[in-house]
mmCIF file with all atom_site columns, C-alpha atoms in Angstrom:
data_model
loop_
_atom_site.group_PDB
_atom_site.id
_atom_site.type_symbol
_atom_site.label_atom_id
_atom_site.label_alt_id
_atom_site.label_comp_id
_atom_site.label_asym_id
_atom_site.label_entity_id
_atom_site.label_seq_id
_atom_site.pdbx_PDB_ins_code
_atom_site.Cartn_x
_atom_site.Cartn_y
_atom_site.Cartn_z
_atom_site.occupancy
_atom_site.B_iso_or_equiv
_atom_site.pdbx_formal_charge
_atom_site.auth_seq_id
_atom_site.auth_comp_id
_atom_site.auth_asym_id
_atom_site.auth_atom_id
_atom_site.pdbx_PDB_model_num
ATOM 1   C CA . UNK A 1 1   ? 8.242  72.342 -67.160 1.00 0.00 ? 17  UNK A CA 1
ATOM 2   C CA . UNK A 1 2   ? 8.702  69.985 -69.954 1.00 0.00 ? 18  UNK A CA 1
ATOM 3   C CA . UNK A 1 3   ? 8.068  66.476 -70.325 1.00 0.00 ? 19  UNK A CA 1
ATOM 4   C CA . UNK A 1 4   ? 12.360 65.767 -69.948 1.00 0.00 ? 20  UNK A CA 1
ATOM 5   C CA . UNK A 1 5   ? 12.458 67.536 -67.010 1.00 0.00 ? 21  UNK A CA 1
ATOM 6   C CA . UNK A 1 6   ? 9.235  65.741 -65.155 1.00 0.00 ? 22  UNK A CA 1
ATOM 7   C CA . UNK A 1 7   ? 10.692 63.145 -64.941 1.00 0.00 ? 23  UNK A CA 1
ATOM 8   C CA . UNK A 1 8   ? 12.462 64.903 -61.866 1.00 0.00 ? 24  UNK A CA 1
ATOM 9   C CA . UNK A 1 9   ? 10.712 66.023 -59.088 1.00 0.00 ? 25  UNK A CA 1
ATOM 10  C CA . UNK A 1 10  ? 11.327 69.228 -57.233 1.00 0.00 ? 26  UNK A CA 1
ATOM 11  C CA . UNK A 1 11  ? 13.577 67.818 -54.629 1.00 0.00 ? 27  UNK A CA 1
ATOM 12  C CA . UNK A 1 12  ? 15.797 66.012 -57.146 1.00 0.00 ? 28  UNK A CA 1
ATOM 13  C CA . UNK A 1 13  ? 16.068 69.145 -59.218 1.00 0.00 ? 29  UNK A CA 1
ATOM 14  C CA . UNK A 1 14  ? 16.931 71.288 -55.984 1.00 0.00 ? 30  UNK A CA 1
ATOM 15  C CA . UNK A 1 15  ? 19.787 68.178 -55.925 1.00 0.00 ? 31  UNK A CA 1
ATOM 16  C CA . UNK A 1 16  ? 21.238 68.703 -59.464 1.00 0.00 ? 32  UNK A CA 1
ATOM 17  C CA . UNK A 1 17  ? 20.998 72.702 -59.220 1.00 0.00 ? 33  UNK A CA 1
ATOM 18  C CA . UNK A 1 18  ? 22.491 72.682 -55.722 1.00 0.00 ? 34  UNK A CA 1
ATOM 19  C CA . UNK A 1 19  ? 25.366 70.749 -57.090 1.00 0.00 ? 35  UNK A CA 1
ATOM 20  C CA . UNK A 1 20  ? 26.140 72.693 -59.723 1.00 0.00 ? 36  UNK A CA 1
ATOM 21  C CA . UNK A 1 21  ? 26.178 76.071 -57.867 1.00 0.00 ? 37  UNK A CA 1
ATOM 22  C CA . UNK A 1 22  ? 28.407 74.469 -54.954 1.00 0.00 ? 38  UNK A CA 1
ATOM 23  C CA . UNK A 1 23  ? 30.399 72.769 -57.644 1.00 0.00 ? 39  UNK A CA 1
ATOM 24  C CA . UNK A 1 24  ? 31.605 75.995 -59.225 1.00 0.00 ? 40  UNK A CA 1
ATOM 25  C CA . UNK A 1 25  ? 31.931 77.609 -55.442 1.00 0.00 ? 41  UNK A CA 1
ATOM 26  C CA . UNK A 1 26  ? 34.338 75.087 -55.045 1.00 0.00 ? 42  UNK A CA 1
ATOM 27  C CA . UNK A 1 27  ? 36.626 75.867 -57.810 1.00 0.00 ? 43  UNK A CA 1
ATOM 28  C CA . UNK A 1 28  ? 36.482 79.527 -56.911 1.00 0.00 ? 44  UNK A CA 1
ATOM 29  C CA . UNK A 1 29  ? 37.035 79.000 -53.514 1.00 0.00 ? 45  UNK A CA 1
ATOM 30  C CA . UNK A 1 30  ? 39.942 77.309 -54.151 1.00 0.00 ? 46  UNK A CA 1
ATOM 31  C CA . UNK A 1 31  ? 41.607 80.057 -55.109 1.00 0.00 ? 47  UNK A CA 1
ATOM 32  C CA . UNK A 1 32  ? 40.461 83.072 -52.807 1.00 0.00 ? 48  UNK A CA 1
ATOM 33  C CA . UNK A 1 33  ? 40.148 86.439 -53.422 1.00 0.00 ? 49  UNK A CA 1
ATOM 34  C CA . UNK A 1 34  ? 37.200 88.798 -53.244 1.00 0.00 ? 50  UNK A CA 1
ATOM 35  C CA . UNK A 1 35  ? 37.354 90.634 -56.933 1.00 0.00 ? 51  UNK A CA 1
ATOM 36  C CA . UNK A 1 36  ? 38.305 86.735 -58.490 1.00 0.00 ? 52  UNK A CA 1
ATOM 37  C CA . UNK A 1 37  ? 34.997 85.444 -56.894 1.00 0.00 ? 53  UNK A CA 1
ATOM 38  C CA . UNK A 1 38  ? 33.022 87.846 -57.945 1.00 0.00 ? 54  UNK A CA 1
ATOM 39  C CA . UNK A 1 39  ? 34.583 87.118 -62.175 1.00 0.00 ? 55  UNK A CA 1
ATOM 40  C CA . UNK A 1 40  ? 34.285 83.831 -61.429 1.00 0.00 ? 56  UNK A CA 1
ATOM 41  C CA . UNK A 1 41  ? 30.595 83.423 -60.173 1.00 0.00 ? 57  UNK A CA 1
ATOM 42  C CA . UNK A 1 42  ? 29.614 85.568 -62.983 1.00 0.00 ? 58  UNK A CA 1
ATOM 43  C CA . UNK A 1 43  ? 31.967 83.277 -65.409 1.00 0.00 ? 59  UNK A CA 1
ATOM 44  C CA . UNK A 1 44  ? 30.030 80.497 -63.990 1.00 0.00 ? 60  UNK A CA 1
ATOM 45  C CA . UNK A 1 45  ? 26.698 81.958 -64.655 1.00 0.00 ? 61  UNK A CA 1
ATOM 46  C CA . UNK A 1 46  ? 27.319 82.234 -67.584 1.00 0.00 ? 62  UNK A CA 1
ATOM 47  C CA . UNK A 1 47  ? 28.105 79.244 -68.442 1.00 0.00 ? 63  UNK A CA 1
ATOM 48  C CA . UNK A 1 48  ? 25.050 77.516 -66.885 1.00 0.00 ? 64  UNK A CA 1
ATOM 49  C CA . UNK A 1 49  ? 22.744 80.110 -68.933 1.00 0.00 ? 65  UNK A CA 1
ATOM 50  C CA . UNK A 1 50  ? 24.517 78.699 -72.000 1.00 0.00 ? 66  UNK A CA 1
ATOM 51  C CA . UNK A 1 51  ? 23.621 74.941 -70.935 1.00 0.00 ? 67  UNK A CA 1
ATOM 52  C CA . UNK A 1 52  ? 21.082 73.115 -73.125 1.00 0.00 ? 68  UNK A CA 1
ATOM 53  C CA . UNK A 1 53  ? 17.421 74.455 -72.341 1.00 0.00 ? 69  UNK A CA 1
ATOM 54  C CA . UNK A 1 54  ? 16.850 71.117 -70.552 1.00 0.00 ? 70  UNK A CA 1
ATOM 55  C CA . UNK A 1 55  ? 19.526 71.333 -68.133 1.00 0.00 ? 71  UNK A CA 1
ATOM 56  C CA . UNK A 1 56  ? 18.197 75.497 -67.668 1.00 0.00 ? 72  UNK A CA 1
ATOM 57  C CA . UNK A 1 57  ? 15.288 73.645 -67.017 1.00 0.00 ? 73  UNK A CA 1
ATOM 58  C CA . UNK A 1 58  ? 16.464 71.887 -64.659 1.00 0.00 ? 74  UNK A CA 1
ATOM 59  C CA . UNK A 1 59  ? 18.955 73.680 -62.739 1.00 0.00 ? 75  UNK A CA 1
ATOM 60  C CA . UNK A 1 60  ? 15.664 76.106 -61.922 1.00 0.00 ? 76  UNK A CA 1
ATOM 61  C CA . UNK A 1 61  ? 14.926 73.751 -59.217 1.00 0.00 ? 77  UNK A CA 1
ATOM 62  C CA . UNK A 1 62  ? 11.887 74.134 -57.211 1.00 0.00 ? 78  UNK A CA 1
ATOM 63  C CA . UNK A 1 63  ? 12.631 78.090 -57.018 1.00 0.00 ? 79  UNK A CA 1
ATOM 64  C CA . UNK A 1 64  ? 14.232 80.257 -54.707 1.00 0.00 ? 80  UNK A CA 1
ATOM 65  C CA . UNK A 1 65  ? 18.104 80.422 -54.111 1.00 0.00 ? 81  UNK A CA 1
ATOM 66  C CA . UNK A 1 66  ? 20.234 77.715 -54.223 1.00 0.00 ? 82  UNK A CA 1
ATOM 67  C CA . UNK A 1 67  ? 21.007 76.461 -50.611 1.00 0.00 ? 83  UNK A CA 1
ATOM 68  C CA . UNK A 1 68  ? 25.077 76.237 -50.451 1.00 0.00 ? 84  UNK A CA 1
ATOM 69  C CA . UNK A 1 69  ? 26.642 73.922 -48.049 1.00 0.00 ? 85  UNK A CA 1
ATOM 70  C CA . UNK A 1 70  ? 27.797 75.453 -44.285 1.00 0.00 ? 86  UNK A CA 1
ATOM 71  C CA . UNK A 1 71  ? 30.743 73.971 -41.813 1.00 0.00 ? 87  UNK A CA 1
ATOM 72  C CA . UNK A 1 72  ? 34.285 74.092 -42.563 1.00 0.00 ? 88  UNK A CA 1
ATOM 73  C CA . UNK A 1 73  ? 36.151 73.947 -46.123 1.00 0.00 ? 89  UNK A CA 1
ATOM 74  C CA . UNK A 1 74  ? 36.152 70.282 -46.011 1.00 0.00 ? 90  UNK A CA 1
ATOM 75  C CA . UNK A 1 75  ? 32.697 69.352 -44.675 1.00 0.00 ? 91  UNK A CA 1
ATOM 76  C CA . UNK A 1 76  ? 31.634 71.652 -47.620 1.00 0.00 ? 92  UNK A CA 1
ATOM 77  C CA . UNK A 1 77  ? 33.597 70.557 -49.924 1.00 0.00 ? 93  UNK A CA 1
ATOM 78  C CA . UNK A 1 78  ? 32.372 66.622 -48.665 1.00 0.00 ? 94  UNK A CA 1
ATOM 79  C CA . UNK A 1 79  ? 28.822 67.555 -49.141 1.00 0.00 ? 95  UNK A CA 1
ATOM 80  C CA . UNK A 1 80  ? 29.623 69.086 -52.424 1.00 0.00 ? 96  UNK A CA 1
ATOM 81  C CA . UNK A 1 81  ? 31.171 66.283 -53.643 1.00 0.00 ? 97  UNK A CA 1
ATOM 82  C CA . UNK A 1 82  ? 28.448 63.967 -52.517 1.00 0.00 ? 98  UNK A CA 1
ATOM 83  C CA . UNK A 1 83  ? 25.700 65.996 -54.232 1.00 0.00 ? 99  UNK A CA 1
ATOM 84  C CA . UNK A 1 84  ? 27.315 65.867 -57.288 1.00 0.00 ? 100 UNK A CA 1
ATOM 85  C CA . UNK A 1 85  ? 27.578 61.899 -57.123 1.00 0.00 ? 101 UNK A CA 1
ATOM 86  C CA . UNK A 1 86  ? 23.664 61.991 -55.877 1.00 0.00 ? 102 UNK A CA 1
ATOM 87  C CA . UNK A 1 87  ? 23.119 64.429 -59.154 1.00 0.00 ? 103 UNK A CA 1
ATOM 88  C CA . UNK A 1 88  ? 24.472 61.629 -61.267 1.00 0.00 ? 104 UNK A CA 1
ATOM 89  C CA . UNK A 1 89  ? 22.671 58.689 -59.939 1.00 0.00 ? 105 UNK A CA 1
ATOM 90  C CA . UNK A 1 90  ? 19.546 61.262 -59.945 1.00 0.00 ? 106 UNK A CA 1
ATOM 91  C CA . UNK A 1 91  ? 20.751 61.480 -63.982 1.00 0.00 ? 107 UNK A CA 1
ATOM 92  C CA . UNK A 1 92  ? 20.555 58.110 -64.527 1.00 0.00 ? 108 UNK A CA 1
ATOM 93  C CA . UNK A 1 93  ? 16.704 57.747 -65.629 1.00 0.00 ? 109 UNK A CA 1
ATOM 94  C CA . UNK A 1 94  ? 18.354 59.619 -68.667 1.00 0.00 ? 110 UNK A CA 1
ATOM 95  C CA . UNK A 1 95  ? 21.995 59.311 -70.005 1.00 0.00 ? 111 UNK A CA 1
ATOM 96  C CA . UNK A 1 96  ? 21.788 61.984 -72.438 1.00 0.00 ? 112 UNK A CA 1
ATOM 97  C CA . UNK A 1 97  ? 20.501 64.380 -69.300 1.00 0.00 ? 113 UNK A CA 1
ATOM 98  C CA . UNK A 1 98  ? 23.647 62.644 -66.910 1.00 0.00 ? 114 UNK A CA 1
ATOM 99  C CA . UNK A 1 99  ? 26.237 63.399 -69.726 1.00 0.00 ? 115 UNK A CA 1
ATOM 100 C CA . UNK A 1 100 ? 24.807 67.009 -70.798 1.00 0.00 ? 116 UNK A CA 1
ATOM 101 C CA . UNK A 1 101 ? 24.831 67.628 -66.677 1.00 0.00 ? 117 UNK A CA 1
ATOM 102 C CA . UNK A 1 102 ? 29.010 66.617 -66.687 1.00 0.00 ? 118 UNK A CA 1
ATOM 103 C CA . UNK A 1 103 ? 29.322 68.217 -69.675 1.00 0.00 ? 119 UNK A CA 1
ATOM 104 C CA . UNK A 1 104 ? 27.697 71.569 -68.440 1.00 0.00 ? 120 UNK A CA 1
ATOM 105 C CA . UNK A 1 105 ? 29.180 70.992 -64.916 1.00 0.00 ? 121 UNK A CA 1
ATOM 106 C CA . UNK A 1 106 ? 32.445 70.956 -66.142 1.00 0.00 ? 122 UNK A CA 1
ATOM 107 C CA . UNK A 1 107 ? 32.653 73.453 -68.546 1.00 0.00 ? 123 UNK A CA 1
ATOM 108 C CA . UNK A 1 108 ? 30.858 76.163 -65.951 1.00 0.00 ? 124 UNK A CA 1
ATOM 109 C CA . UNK A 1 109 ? 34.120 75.315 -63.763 1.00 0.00 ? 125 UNK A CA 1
ATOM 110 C CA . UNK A 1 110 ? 36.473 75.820 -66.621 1.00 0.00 ? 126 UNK A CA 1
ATOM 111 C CA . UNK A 1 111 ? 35.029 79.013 -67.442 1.00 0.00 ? 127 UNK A CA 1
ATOM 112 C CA . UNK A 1 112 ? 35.198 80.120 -63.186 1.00 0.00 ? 128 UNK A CA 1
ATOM 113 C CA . UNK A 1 113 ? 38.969 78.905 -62.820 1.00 0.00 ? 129 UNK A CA 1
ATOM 114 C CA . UNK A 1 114 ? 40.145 80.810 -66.186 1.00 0.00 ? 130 UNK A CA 1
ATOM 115 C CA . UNK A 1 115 ? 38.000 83.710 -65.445 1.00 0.00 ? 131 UNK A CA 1
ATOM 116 C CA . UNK A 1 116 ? 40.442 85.495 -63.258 1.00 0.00 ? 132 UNK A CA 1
ATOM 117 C CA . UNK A 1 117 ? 43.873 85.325 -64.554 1.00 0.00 ? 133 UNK A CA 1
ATOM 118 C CA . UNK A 1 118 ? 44.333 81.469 -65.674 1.00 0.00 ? 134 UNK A CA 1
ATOM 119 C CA . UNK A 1 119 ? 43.651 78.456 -64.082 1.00 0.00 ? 135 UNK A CA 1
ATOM 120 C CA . UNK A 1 120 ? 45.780 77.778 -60.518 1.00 0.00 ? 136 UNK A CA 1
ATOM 121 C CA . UNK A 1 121 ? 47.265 74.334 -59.413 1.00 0.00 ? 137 UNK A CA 1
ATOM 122 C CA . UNK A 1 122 ? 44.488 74.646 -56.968 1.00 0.00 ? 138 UNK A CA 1
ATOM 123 C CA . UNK A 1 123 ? 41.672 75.011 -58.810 1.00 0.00 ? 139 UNK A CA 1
ATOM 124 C CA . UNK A 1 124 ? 43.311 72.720 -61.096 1.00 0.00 ? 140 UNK A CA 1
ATOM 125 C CA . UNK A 1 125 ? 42.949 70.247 -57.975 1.00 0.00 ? 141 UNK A CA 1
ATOM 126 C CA . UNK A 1 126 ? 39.280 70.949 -57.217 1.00 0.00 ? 142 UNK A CA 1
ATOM 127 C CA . UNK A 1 127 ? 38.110 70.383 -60.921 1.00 0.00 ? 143 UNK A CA 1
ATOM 128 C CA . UNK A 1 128 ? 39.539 67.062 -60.932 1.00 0.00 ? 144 UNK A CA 1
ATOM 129 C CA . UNK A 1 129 ? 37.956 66.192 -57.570 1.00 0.00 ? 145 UNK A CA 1
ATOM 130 C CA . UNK A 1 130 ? 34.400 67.465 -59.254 1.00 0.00 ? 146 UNK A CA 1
ATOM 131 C CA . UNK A 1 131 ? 35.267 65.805 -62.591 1.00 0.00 ? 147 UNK A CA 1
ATOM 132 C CA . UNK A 1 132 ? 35.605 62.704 -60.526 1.00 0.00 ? 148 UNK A CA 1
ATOM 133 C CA . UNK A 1 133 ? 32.630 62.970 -58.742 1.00 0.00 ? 149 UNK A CA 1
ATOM 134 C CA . UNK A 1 134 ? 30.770 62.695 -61.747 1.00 0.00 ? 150 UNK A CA 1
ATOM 135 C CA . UNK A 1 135 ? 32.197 59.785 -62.952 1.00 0.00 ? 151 UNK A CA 1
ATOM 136 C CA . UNK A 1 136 ? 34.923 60.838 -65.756 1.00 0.00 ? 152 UNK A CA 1
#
């Protein structure tokens, strides 16, 4: 762990990684279809290994799998939504960490919404719900 990322303990790291998985589950939910989530978790992956070391850091957590949210669409999509505004008051020790976090956030659900066939109204929809839940 480094000294930017000590700053965070496990659980608040678990917080910020959580988000970000459920974040781009959300997008590609949005949108179903078994062969599109499967481009579109990988598109997100992607994206997330390209992140800044710090936020790979990070989005490690305390180890394991992420835990996604259960219940129905919108009790997930609730949960989501409030994880991702408890990630950016968690980012606010740092500013540089909060906006590299949007920044990565965002661009990991860009990459899931265009990575099967464009980007729907839908998903569309669910990135601006996520993009306002962290504050842009």
């Amino acid at each position: 762990m480094t000294d930017k990322t000590m700053r965070y303990t496990d659980q608040e790291r678990d917080t910020l990684r959580n988000s970000a998985m459920g974040a781009m589950m959300l997008v590609s939910k949005s949108d179903p279809g078994i062969m599109g989530t499967i481009k579109e978790m990988i598109a997100g992956s992607k994206a997330l290994r390209g992140a800044s070391p710090e936020m790979q850091e990070i989005f490690k957590g305390s180890g394991g799998m992420p835990k996604m949210p259960k219940g129905s669409q919108g009790d997930m999509e609730s949960n989501i939504m409030s994880g991702l505004q408890q990630s950016m008051q968690i980012l606010s020790k740092s500013p540089q960490d909060q906006q590299n976090f949007r920044n990565t956030i965002m661009n990991a659900c860009d990459q899931v919404a265009k990575a099967q066939g464009g980007v729907s109204d839908n998903e569309m929809m669910t990135i601006n719900k996520i993009k306002s839940a962290l504050g842009g």
